[in-house]
Coordinates of C-alpha atoms in Angstrom, one line a residue:
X126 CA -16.2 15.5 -1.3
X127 CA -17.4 14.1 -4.8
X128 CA -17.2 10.5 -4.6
X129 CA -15.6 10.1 -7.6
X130 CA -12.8 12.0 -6.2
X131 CA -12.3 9.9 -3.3
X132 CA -8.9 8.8 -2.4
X133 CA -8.7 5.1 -0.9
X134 CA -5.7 3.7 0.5
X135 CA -5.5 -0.2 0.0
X136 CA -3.0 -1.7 2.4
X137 CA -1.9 -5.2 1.7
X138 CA -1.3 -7.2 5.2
X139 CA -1.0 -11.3 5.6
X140 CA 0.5 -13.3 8.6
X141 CA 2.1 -15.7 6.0
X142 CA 6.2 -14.0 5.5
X143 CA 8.2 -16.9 4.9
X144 CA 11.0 -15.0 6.4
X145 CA 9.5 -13.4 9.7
X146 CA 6.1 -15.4 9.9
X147 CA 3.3 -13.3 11.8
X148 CA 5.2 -10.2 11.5
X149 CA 2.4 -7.8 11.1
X150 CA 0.7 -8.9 14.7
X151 CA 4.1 -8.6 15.9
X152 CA 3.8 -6.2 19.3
X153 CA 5.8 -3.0 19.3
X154 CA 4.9 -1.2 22.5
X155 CA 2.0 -3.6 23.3
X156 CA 0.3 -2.7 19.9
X157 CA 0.5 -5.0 16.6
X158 CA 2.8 -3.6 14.2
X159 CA 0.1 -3.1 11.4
X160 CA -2.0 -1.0 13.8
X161 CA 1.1 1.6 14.5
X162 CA 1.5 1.5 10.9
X163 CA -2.4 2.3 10.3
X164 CA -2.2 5.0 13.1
X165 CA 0.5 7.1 11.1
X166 CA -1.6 6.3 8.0
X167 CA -4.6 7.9 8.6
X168 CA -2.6 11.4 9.9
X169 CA -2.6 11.7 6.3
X170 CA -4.6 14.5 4.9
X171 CA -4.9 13.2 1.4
X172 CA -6.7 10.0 2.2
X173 CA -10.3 10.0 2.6
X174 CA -10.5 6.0 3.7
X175 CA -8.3 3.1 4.1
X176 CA -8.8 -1.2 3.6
X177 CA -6.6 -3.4 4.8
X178 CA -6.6 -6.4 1.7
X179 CA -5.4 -9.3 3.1
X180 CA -6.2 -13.2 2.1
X181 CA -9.0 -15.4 2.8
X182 CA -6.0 -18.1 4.0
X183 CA -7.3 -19.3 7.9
X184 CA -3.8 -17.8 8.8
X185 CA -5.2 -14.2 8.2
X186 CA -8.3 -14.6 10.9
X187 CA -6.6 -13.2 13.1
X188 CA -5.9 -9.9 11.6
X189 CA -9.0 -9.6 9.9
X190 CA -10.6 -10.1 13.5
X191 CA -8.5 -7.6 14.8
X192 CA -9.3 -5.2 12.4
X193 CA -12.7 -5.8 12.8
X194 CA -12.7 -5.0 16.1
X195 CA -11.0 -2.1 15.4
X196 CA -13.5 -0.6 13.0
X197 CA -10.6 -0.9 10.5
X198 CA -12.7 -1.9 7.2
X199 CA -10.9 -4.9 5.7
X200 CA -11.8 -7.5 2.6
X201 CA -10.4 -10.9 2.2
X202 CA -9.5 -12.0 -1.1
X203 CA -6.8 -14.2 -3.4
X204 CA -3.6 -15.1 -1.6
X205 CA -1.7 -14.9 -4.8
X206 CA -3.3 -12.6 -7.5
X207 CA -3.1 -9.0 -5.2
X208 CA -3.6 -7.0 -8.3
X209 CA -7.7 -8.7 -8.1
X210 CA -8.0 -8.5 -4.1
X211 CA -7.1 -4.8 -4.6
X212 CA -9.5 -4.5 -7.4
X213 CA -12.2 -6.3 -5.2
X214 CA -11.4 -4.1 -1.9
X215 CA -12.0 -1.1 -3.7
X216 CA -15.2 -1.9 -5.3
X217 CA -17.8 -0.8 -2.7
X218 CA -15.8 2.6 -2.4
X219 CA -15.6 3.2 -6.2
X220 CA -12.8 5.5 -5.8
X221 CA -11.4 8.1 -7.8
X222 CA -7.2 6.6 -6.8
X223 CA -5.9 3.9 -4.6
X224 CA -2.9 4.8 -2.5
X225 CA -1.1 1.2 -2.7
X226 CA 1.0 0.4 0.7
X227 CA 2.0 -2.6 2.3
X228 CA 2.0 -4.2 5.6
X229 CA 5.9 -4.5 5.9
X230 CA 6.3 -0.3 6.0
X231 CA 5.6 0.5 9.7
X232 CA 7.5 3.6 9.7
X233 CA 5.6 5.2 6.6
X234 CA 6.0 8.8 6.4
X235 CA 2.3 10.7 6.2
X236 CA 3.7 13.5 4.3
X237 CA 5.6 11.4 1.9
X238 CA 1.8 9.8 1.5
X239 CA 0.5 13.3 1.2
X240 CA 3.3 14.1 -1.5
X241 CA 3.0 11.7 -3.4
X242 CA -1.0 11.9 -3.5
X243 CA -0.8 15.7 -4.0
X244 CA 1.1 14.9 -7.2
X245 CA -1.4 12.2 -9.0
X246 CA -4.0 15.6 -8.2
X247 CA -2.0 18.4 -9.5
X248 CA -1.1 16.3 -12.5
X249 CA -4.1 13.9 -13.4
X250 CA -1.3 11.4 -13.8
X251 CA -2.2 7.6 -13.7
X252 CA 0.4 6.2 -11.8
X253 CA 2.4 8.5 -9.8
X254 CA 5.3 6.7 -6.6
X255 CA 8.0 7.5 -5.2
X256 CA 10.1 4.3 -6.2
X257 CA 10.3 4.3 -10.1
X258 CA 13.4 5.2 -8.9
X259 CA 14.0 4.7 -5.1
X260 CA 15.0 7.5 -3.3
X261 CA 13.2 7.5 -0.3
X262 CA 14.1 4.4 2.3
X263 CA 13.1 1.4 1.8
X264 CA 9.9 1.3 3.7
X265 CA 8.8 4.7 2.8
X266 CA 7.5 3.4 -0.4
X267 CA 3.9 4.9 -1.7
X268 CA 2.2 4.3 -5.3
X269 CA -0.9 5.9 -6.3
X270 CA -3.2 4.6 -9.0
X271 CA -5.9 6.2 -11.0
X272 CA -8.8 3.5 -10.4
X273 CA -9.8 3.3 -13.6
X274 CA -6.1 2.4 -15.0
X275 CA -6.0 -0.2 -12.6
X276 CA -9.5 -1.7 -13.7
X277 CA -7.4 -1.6 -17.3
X278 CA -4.8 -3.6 -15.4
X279 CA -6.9 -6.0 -14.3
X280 CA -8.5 -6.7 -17.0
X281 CA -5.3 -7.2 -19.2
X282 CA -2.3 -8.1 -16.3
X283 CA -1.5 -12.3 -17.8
X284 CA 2.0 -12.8 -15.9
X285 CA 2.0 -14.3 -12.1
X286 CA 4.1 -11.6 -11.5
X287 CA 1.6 -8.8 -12.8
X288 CA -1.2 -10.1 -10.8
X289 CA 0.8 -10.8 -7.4
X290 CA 2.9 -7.2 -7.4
X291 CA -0.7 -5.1 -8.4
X292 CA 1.4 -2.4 -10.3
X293 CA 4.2 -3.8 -12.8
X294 CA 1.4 -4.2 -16.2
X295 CA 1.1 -0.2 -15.9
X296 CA 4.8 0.5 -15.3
X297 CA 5.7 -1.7 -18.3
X298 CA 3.3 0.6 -20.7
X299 CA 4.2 3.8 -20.5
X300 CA 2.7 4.8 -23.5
X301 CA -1.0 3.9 -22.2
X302 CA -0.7 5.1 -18.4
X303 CA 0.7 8.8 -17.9
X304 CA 3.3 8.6 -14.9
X305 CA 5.6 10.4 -12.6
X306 CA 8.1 10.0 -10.2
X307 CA 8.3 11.6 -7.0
X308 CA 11.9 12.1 -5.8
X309 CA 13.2 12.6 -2.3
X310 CA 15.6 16.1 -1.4
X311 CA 18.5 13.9 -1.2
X312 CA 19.1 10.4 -2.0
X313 CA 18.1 8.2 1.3
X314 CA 17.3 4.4 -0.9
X315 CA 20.5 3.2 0.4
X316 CA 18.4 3.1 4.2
X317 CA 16.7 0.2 5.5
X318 CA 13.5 1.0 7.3
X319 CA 10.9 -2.1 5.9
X320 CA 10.8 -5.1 8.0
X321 CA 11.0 -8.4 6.3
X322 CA 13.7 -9.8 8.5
X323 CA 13.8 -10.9 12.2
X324 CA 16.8 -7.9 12.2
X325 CA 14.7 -5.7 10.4
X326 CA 11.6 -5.9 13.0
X327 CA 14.5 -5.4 15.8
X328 CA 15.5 -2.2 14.5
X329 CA 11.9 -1.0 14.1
X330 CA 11.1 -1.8 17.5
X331 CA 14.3 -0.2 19.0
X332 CA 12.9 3.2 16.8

């Protein structure tokens, strides 16, 4: 494949949830919960390679161990501005798109990845999800940014809130980033499938 064609998946994991501390090396099975989720991941056809992102906090050795000894590639950046650590994580794979996902979604769907991936090709779009609106469940959610928009981004995002959610500066300017929406057969958003409660994690490990 051309390099500059390259679709990279950036997956956003820490160990510091205020609500369900740790959750991510939470066992399900006997495996961490990020590694299930990273196992139905990479049976996605449309993703060439994948990063886990997660924060140079002391907190976070322990994942970025793990995924070390995993052979899962993984950079360790800025706690708090995620739009740079993504921008970082992807430098050394100068990617064509990043495939955004986050490290509360353990029950992601690889052909909603796929769907949403096969879109931002078909299209050239920018910015192409499947949440702007929900209608997947909550957990299933996948965004998928032209590199070079998100370089733009980067450059430009001011707001806390731009820098820490890595996508909102492009959603606000429609009129500079070309964008789609990918919407579900039948409307599932009302579903609860992310985990950011102790409940939440129960019901995932019950699945």
């Amino acid at each position: 494949m051309d390099e500059r064609e390259l679709i990279l998946a950036v997956l956003q994991a820490r160990m510091g949830s205020t609500r369900l501390p740790g959750k991510v090396m939470k066992s399900i099975l006997g495996t961490p919960m990020l590694f299930l989720q990273i196992e139905r991941i990479k049976r996605a056809r449309r993703i060439d390679k994948l990063v886990v992102a997660t924060t140079a906090d002391e907190a976070d050795n322990i994942l970025a161990d793990e995924c070390q000894r995993r052979n899962i590639a993984v950079y360790r950046g800025s706690p708090t501005d995620v739009l740079g650590r993504y921008i970082k994580a992807a430098m050394d794979f100068e990617p064509e798109a990043i495939v955004r996902l986050t490290g509360d979604c353990p029950l992601i769907d690889w052909i909603v990845i796929d769907l949403v991936v096969q879109t931002y090709m078909n299209g050239r779009f920018q910015y192409v999800s499947n949440v702007d609106p929900p209608s997947y469940p909550d957990g299933l959610d996948v965004e998928v940014i032209d590199y070079a928009a998100l370089l733009i981004a980067d450059a430009e995002a001011q707001l806390p809130s731009e820098r820490e959610h890595v996508t909102p500066f492009i959603r606000k300017h429609p009129e500079r980033f070309s964008a789609t929406n990918v919407r579900a057969p039948v409307d599932l958003s009302a579903l609860r499938w992310t985990v950011d409660e102790p409940e939440d994690f129960k019901l995932v490990r019950a699945i």
